mmCIF file of C-alpha atoms and ligand atoms in Angstrom:
data_model
loop_
_atom_site.group_PDB
_atom_site.id
_atom_site.type_symbol
_atom_site.label_atom_id
_atom_site.label_comp_id
_atom_site.label_asym_id
_atom_site.label_seq_id
_atom_site.Cartn_x
_atom_site.Cartn_y
_atom_site.Cartn_z
ATOM 1 C CA MET Z 1 -3.633 13.801 -6.958
ATOM 2 C CA ILE Z 2 -2.858 12.022 -4.115
ATOM 3 C CA LEU Z 3 -4.589 8.145 -3.605
ATOM 4 C CA ILE Z 4 -5.094 6.594 -0.113
ATOM 5 C CA LEU Z 5 -4.736 2.693 -1.015
ATOM 6 C CA PHE Z 6 -6.116 0.593 2.205
ATOM 7 C CA GLY Z 7 -7.454 -2.382 2.933
ATOM 8 C CA PRO Z 8 -6.482 -6.097 4.174
ATOM 9 C CA PRO Z 9 -3.439 -7.380 3.414
ATOM 10 C CA GLY Z 10 -3.821 -9.415 0.277
ATOM 11 C CA ALA Z 11 -6.537 -7.564 -1.079
ATOM 12 C CA GLY Z 12 -4.530 -6.118 -4.259
ATOM 13 C CA LYS Z 13 -3.143 -2.956 -3.126
ATOM 14 C CA GLY Z 14 0.199 -3.311 -4.032
ATOM 15 C CA THR Z 15 -0.645 -4.794 -7.382
ATOM 16 C CA GLN Z 16 -2.902 -2.014 -8.252
ATOM 17 C CA ALA Z 17 -0.777 0.507 -6.923
ATOM 18 C CA LYS Z 18 2.085 -0.102 -9.343
ATOM 19 C CA LEU Z 19 -0.341 -0.316 -12.284
ATOM 20 C CA ILE Z 20 -1.445 2.988 -11.182
ATOM 21 C CA SER Z 21 1.222 4.769 -10.750
ATOM 22 C CA ASP Z 22 2.800 3.375 -14.245
ATOM 23 C CA TYR Z 23 -0.640 4.770 -15.690
ATOM 24 C CA ALA Z 24 -1.138 7.594 -14.596
ATOM 25 C CA LYS Z 25 3.460 8.463 -14.173
ATOM 26 C CA ILE Z 26 2.231 9.141 -10.687
ATOM 27 C CA GLN Z 27 5.064 7.942 -7.746
ATOM 28 C CA HIS Z 28 3.887 4.990 -5.914
ATOM 29 C CA ILE Z 29 5.013 5.251 -1.691
ATOM 30 C CA SER Z 30 4.866 1.957 0.438
ATOM 31 C CA THR Z 31 5.387 2.104 4.138
ATOM 32 C CA GLY Z 32 5.490 -1.300 4.091
ATOM 33 C CA ASP Z 33 8.466 -0.844 1.379
ATOM 34 C CA ILE Z 34 9.954 1.693 3.020
ATOM 35 C CA LEU Z 35 10.081 0.112 6.779
ATOM 36 C CA ARG Z 36 11.554 -3.083 4.898
ATOM 37 C CA GLN Z 37 14.233 -0.739 3.535
ATOM 38 C CA HIS Z 38 15.427 0.162 6.893
ATOM 39 C CA VAL Z 39 15.035 -3.046 8.416
ATOM 40 C CA LYS Z 40 17.312 -4.240 5.186
ATOM 41 C CA GLU Z 41 20.031 -1.231 6.176
ATOM 42 C CA GLY Z 42 19.604 -1.636 9.994
ATOM 43 C CA SER Z 43 18.803 1.906 10.402
ATOM 44 C CA ALA Z 44 17.755 2.969 13.912
ATOM 45 C CA ILE Z 45 13.800 2.866 12.692
ATOM 46 C CA GLY Z 46 14.296 -0.425 11.209
ATOM 47 C CA LEU Z 47 15.926 -1.814 14.647
ATOM 48 C CA LYS Z 48 12.725 -0.868 15.470
ATOM 49 C CA ALA Z 49 9.849 -2.025 13.583
ATOM 50 C CA LYS Z 50 11.690 -5.318 12.739
ATOM 51 C CA ALA Z 51 10.095 -6.992 15.831
ATOM 52 C CA TYR Z 52 6.341 -5.733 15.382
ATOM 53 C CA MET Z 53 6.695 -6.385 11.512
ATOM 54 C CA ASP Z 54 7.915 -10.152 12.208
ATOM 55 C CA LYS Z 55 5.126 -10.943 14.124
ATOM 56 C CA GLY Z 56 2.228 -9.660 11.782
ATOM 57 C CA GLU Z 57 1.479 -6.221 14.149
ATOM 58 C CA LEU Z 58 1.617 -2.746 13.246
ATOM 59 C CA VAL Z 59 4.786 -0.819 13.880
ATOM 60 C CA PRO Z 60 3.510 2.384 16.579
ATOM 61 C CA ASP Z 61 1.732 5.394 14.784
ATOM 62 C CA GLU Z 62 4.637 7.491 16.123
ATOM 63 C CA LEU Z 63 7.402 5.518 14.143
ATOM 64 C CA VAL Z 64 5.479 5.133 11.402
ATOM 65 C CA THR Z 65 4.033 8.183 11.025
ATOM 66 C CA ASP Z 66 7.526 10.586 11.147
ATOM 67 C CA MET Z 67 9.004 8.106 8.823
ATOM 68 C CA LEU Z 68 6.486 8.999 6.384
ATOM 69 C CA SER Z 69 6.508 12.797 7.346
ATOM 70 C CA ASP Z 70 10.252 12.935 6.796
ATOM 71 C CA TYR Z 71 9.937 10.972 3.797
ATOM 72 C CA LEU Z 72 7.743 13.222 2.216
ATOM 73 C CA GLN Z 73 8.974 16.061 3.291
ATOM 74 C CA ARG Z 74 12.524 15.701 1.278
ATOM 75 C CA PRO Z 75 12.768 17.134 -1.626
ATOM 76 C CA GLU Z 76 14.036 14.767 -3.985
ATOM 77 C CA THR Z 77 9.884 13.575 -3.504
ATOM 78 C CA ASN Z 78 8.536 15.909 -5.061
ATOM 79 C CA ALA Z 79 4.926 15.473 -2.953
ATOM 80 C CA LYS Z 80 3.134 18.365 -4.864
ATOM 81 C CA LYS Z 81 2.971 16.085 -7.704
ATOM 82 C CA GLY Z 82 0.939 13.938 -6.527
ATOM 83 C CA PHE Z 83 1.681 9.920 -5.078
ATOM 84 C CA ILE Z 84 -0.038 7.102 -4.201
ATOM 85 C CA LEU Z 85 0.291 5.963 -0.504
ATOM 86 C CA ASP Z 86 -0.597 2.139 0.072
ATOM 87 C CA GLY Z 87 -0.085 1.446 3.535
ATOM 88 C CA PHE Z 88 -1.389 3.869 5.029
ATOM 89 C CA PRO Z 89 -2.947 5.145 7.071
ATOM 90 C CA ARG Z 90 -3.860 2.187 8.817
ATOM 91 C CA THR Z 91 -5.131 3.988 11.921
ATOM 92 C CA ARG Z 92 -7.542 6.631 12.376
ATOM 93 C CA SER Z 93 -4.616 8.011 14.524
ATOM 94 C CA GLN Z 94 -2.231 8.132 11.350
ATOM 95 C CA ALA Z 95 -4.720 9.168 9.193
ATOM 96 C CA GLN Z 96 -5.627 12.494 11.490
ATOM 97 C CA ALA Z 97 -2.097 12.646 11.190
ATOM 98 C CA LEU Z 98 -1.557 12.591 7.528
ATOM 99 C CA ASP Z 99 -3.866 15.211 7.151
ATOM 100 C CA ALA Z 100 -2.251 17.887 9.420
ATOM 101 C CA LEU Z 101 1.156 17.165 7.754
ATOM 102 C CA LEU Z 102 -0.728 17.519 3.868
ATOM 103 C CA LYS Z 103 -2.418 20.693 5.495
ATOM 104 C CA LYS Z 104 0.973 22.204 6.561
ATOM 105 C CA LEU Z 105 2.480 20.911 2.721
ATOM 106 C CA GLY Z 106 -0.504 22.779 0.990
ATOM 107 C CA LEU Z 107 -2.265 19.336 -0.175
ATOM 108 C CA LYS Z 108 -4.855 16.841 0.513
ATOM 109 C CA VAL Z 109 -6.126 13.388 -0.074
ATOM 110 C CA SER Z 110 -8.329 13.574 -3.932
ATOM 111 C CA ALA Z 111 -9.993 9.591 -3.029
ATOM 112 C CA ALA Z 112 -9.096 6.629 -0.790
ATOM 113 C CA LEU Z 113 -9.331 3.624 -2.325
ATOM 114 C CA TYR Z 114 -10.775 0.658 -0.285
ATOM 115 C CA PHE Z 115 -9.506 -2.982 -1.700
ATOM 116 C CA ASP Z 116 -11.481 -5.860 0.370
ATOM 117 C CA ALA Z 117 -11.558 -9.628 -0.336
ATOM 118 C CA THR Z 118 -12.309 -12.478 1.480
ATOM 119 C CA LYS Z 119 -10.318 -14.627 3.873
ATOM 120 C CA ASP Z 120 -9.730 -17.637 1.859
ATOM 121 C CA VAL Z 121 -8.490 -15.397 -1.519
ATOM 122 C CA ILE Z 122 -5.991 -13.244 0.755
ATOM 123 C CA ILE Z 123 -4.657 -16.252 2.650
ATOM 124 C CA LYS Z 124 -4.299 -17.963 -1.260
ATOM 125 C CA ARG Z 125 -2.732 -15.002 -2.538
ATOM 126 C CA LEU Z 126 -0.213 -13.927 -0.222
ATOM 127 C CA SER Z 127 0.656 -17.634 0.820
ATOM 128 C CA GLY Z 128 1.707 -18.357 -2.742
ATOM 129 C CA ARG Z 129 3.434 -14.617 -2.753
ATOM 130 C CA ARG Z 130 7.321 -14.730 -3.800
ATOM 131 C CA VAL Z 131 9.599 -11.700 -3.700
ATOM 132 C CA CYS Z 132 12.770 -10.759 -5.223
ATOM 133 C CA LYS Z 133 14.802 -9.982 -2.682
ATOM 134 C CA GLN Z 134 16.582 -7.593 -4.661
ATOM 135 C CA CYS Z 135 14.250 -5.922 -6.873
ATOM 136 C CA GLY Z 136 11.164 -6.020 -4.682
ATOM 137 C CA CYS Z 137 9.581 -7.868 -7.967
ATOM 138 C CA ILE Z 138 6.823 -9.642 -6.652
ATOM 139 C CA PHE Z 139 5.834 -13.049 -7.764
ATOM 140 C CA HIS Z 140 3.429 -15.597 -7.271
ATOM 141 C CA ILE Z 141 4.024 -19.382 -7.492
ATOM 142 C CA VAL Z 142 0.114 -20.054 -8.945
ATOM 143 C CA ASN Z 143 -0.717 -17.251 -10.327
ATOM 144 C CA MET Z 144 2.605 -15.502 -11.619
ATOM 145 C CA PRO Z 145 5.662 -18.463 -11.221
ATOM 146 C CA PRO Z 146 8.623 -16.725 -12.732
ATOM 147 C CA GLN Z 147 9.868 -18.132 -15.833
ATOM 148 C CA ARG Z 148 12.864 -20.199 -13.908
ATOM 149 C CA GLU Z 149 11.727 -21.527 -10.965
ATOM 150 C CA MET Z 150 12.712 -19.175 -7.674
ATOM 151 C CA LEU Z 151 14.541 -16.537 -10.040
ATOM 152 C CA CYS Z 152 13.138 -13.200 -10.994
ATOM 153 C CA ASP Z 153 12.589 -13.061 -13.800
ATOM 154 C CA LYS Z 154 13.585 -8.998 -14.142
ATOM 155 C CA CYS Z 155 16.801 -8.914 -12.096
ATOM 156 C CA GLY Z 156 17.350 -12.986 -12.080
ATOM 157 C CA SER Z 157 17.921 -12.902 -7.926
ATOM 158 C CA GLY Z 158 16.524 -15.312 -5.705
ATOM 159 C CA LEU Z 159 12.936 -15.258 -5.188
ATOM 160 C CA ILE Z 160 12.089 -15.677 -0.908
ATOM 161 C CA GLN Z 161 8.313 -15.951 1.082
ATOM 162 C CA ARG Z 162 7.997 -12.651 3.408
ATOM 163 C CA ASP Z 163 8.207 -13.991 6.795
ATOM 164 C CA ASP Z 164 5.066 -12.001 7.230
ATOM 165 C CA ASP Z 165 3.656 -14.128 4.281
ATOM 166 C CA LYS Z 166 3.558 -17.773 6.211
ATOM 167 C CA GLU Z 167 -0.229 -18.602 6.990
ATOM 168 C CA GLU Z 168 -0.665 -18.294 10.587
ATOM 169 C CA THR Z 169 1.001 -14.720 10.529
ATOM 170 C CA ILE Z 170 -1.111 -13.666 7.325
ATOM 171 C CA ILE Z 171 -4.311 -14.572 9.966
ATOM 172 C CA ARG Z 172 -2.681 -12.010 12.786
ATOM 173 C CA ARG Z 173 -1.904 -9.508 10.055
ATOM 174 C CA LEU Z 174 -5.930 -9.808 9.193
ATOM 175 C CA GLU Z 175 -7.192 -9.770 12.828
ATOM 176 C CA VAL Z 176 -4.823 -6.888 13.572
ATOM 177 C CA TYR Z 177 -5.843 -4.711 10.088
ATOM 178 C CA HIS Z 178 -9.655 -5.332 10.903
ATOM 179 C CA LYS Z 179 -9.454 -4.415 14.645
ATOM 180 C CA GLN Z 180 -7.084 -1.299 13.598
ATOM 181 C CA SER Z 181 -8.830 -0.222 10.139
ATOM 182 C CA THR Z 182 -12.002 -0.506 9.937
ATOM 183 C CA PRO Z 183 -11.875 3.351 11.638
ATOM 184 C CA VAL Z 184 -9.741 4.592 8.909
ATOM 185 C CA LEU Z 185 -12.529 3.772 6.353
ATOM 186 C CA ARG Z 186 -15.165 5.370 8.590
ATOM 187 C CA TYR Z 187 -12.612 8.250 8.461
ATOM 188 C CA TYR Z 188 -13.279 9.134 4.673
ATOM 189 C CA GLU Z 189 -16.178 7.651 4.710
ATOM 190 C CA LYS Z 190 -17.244 10.610 6.364
ATOM 191 C CA GLN Z 191 -14.965 12.994 3.748
ATOM 192 C CA ASN Z 192 -17.235 11.927 1.138
ATOM 193 C CA ILE Z 193 -13.985 9.964 -0.707
ATOM 194 C CA LEU Z 194 -14.275 6.939 0.210
ATOM 195 C CA ARG Z 195 -14.492 4.314 -2.945
ATOM 196 C CA ARG Z 196 -14.661 0.857 -2.743
ATOM 197 C CA VAL Z 197 -12.789 -1.884 -4.744
ATOM 198 C CA ASN Z 198 -13.937 -5.599 -5.473
ATOM 199 C CA GLY Z 199 -10.557 -7.142 -4.457
ATOM 200 C CA ASP Z 200 -11.396 -10.819 -4.883
ATOM 201 C CA LEU Z 201 -11.378 -10.089 -9.133
ATOM 202 C CA GLU Z 202 -8.038 -10.638 -11.089
ATOM 203 C CA ALA Z 203 -5.627 -7.588 -11.052
ATOM 204 C CA ASP Z 204 -6.949 -6.732 -14.497
ATOM 205 C CA GLU Z 205 -10.379 -6.582 -13.871
ATOM 206 C CA VAL Z 206 -9.551 -4.530 -10.748
ATOM 207 C CA PHE Z 207 -7.503 -2.323 -12.604
ATOM 208 C CA LYS Z 208 -10.764 -1.043 -15.405
ATOM 209 C CA ILE Z 209 -13.057 -0.759 -12.619
ATOM 210 C CA VAL Z 210 -10.566 1.567 -11.173
ATOM 211 C CA LYS Z 211 -9.482 2.967 -13.896
ATOM 212 C CA ARG Z 212 -13.009 3.690 -14.892
ATOM 213 C CA ASP Z 213 -13.731 4.879 -10.756
ATOM 214 C CA ILE Z 214 -10.871 7.550 -10.845
ATOM 215 C CA GLY Z 215 -10.910 8.703 -14.534
ATOM 216 C CA GLN Z 216 -12.523 11.836 -13.255
ATOM 217 C CA LEU Z 217 -9.837 12.277 -10.714
ATOM 218 C CA TRP Z 218 -7.041 11.745 -13.176
ATOM 219 C CA GLN Z 219 -8.287 14.186 -15.455
ATOM 220 C CA GLY Z 220 -8.238 16.670 -12.892
ATOM 221 C CA ALA Z 221 -5.267 15.971 -11.943
ATOM 222 C CA ALA Z 222 -3.551 16.230 -15.472
ATOM 223 C CA LYS Z 223 -5.247 19.470 -15.821
ATOM 224 C CA HIS Z 224 -3.894 20.878 -12.847
ATOM 225 C CA ASP Z 225 -0.446 19.619 -13.837
ATOM 226 C CA ASN Z 226 -0.619 21.489 -17.379
ATOM 227 C CA ASP Z 227 -1.879 24.511 -15.768
ATOM 228 C CA SER Z 228 0.934 24.630 -13.346
ATOM 229 C CA CYS Z 229 3.547 24.089 -16.126
HETATM 230 P P1 LIG L 301 2.621 -3.943 4.244
HETATM 231 O O1 LIG L 301 3.668 -4.703 3.102
HETATM 232 O O2 LIG L 301 1.689 -2.444 3.536
HETATM 233 O O3 LIG L 301 2.199 -5.568 4.353
HETATM 234 O O4 LIG L 301 3.702 -4.259 5.519
HETATM 235 C C1 LIG L 301 4.074 -4.652 6.162
HETATM 236 C C2 LIG L 301 4.535 -4.619 7.485
HETATM 237 O O5 LIG L 301 4.595 -3.613 7.934
HETATM 238 C C3 LIG L 301 2.993 -4.122 8.052
HETATM 239 O O6 LIG L 301 2.343 -5.713 8.846
HETATM 240 C C4 LIG L 301 3.243 -3.718 10.045
HETATM 241 O O7 LIG L 301 3.833 -4.575 10.497
HETATM 242 C C5 LIG L 301 4.243 -2.773 8.882
HETATM 243 N N1 LIG L 301 3.285 -1.327 8.393
HETATM 244 C C6 LIG L 301 3.393 -0.640 7.059
HETATM 245 N N2 LIG L 301 2.469 -0.147 6.967
HETATM 246 C C7 LIG L 301 2.190 0.265 8.410
HETATM 247 C C8 LIG L 301 1.499 1.182 9.172
HETATM 248 N N3 LIG L 301 0.922 2.284 7.945
HETATM 249 N N4 LIG L 301 0.997 1.501 10.633
HETATM 250 C C9 LIG L 301 1.776 0.275 10.977
HETATM 251 N N5 LIG L 301 2.581 -0.792 10.398
HETATM 252 C C10 LIG L 301 2.585 -0.586 9.054
#
């Protein structure tokens, strides 16, 4: 099963991706996470991407598409086992590039889940988000505070606020998102594989809806896995 999760930043797709990944035992691939890892390592991709990311702008299509293509074709990724793609595609051209790449690998997108949320909810969520600089675990100063202030519950390292979670950058990211990503919505709508999810709801409520909505896909995917064992 290949699931695309998309929607404005802060609509909850990252949280849902992790929940679905644990529940359905399917790997979670986030282009934002891969890019942040490149930036951390100071790789050539990271050096090129950093300036765009800090400003809340999209990294150029070619750079991110080549990066994902390389990632999906690595034997250790084992793309044929299925995956949840979070944060990609964000433009129509990325959606087309993804279809072409999947075709080459003998795969195709099972469903695209579109998470939407209102601007106020998004700003509250993102500006309160804190991330563990070591293991990437996510907290929220109001909704999900860590047990010890600014320390990760999982590994004990310090929590930070991502540069692009500052309020002025969030507003910029939302503008960029709506301009570039509406065509992605239309792209999957036309293919009849788009499902809309209300991202204003609390994460556990959203997850109940997501589970129900894509339950049949899971059963189909599980059957396919069993058949191919
Ligand atoms: P995210 O964690 O998904 O919000 O991504 C963080 C940042 O990484 C975005 O604001 C972009 O600068 C960059 N990024 C992630 N995925 C993509 C993509 N598919 N296309 C272009 N830029 C991306």
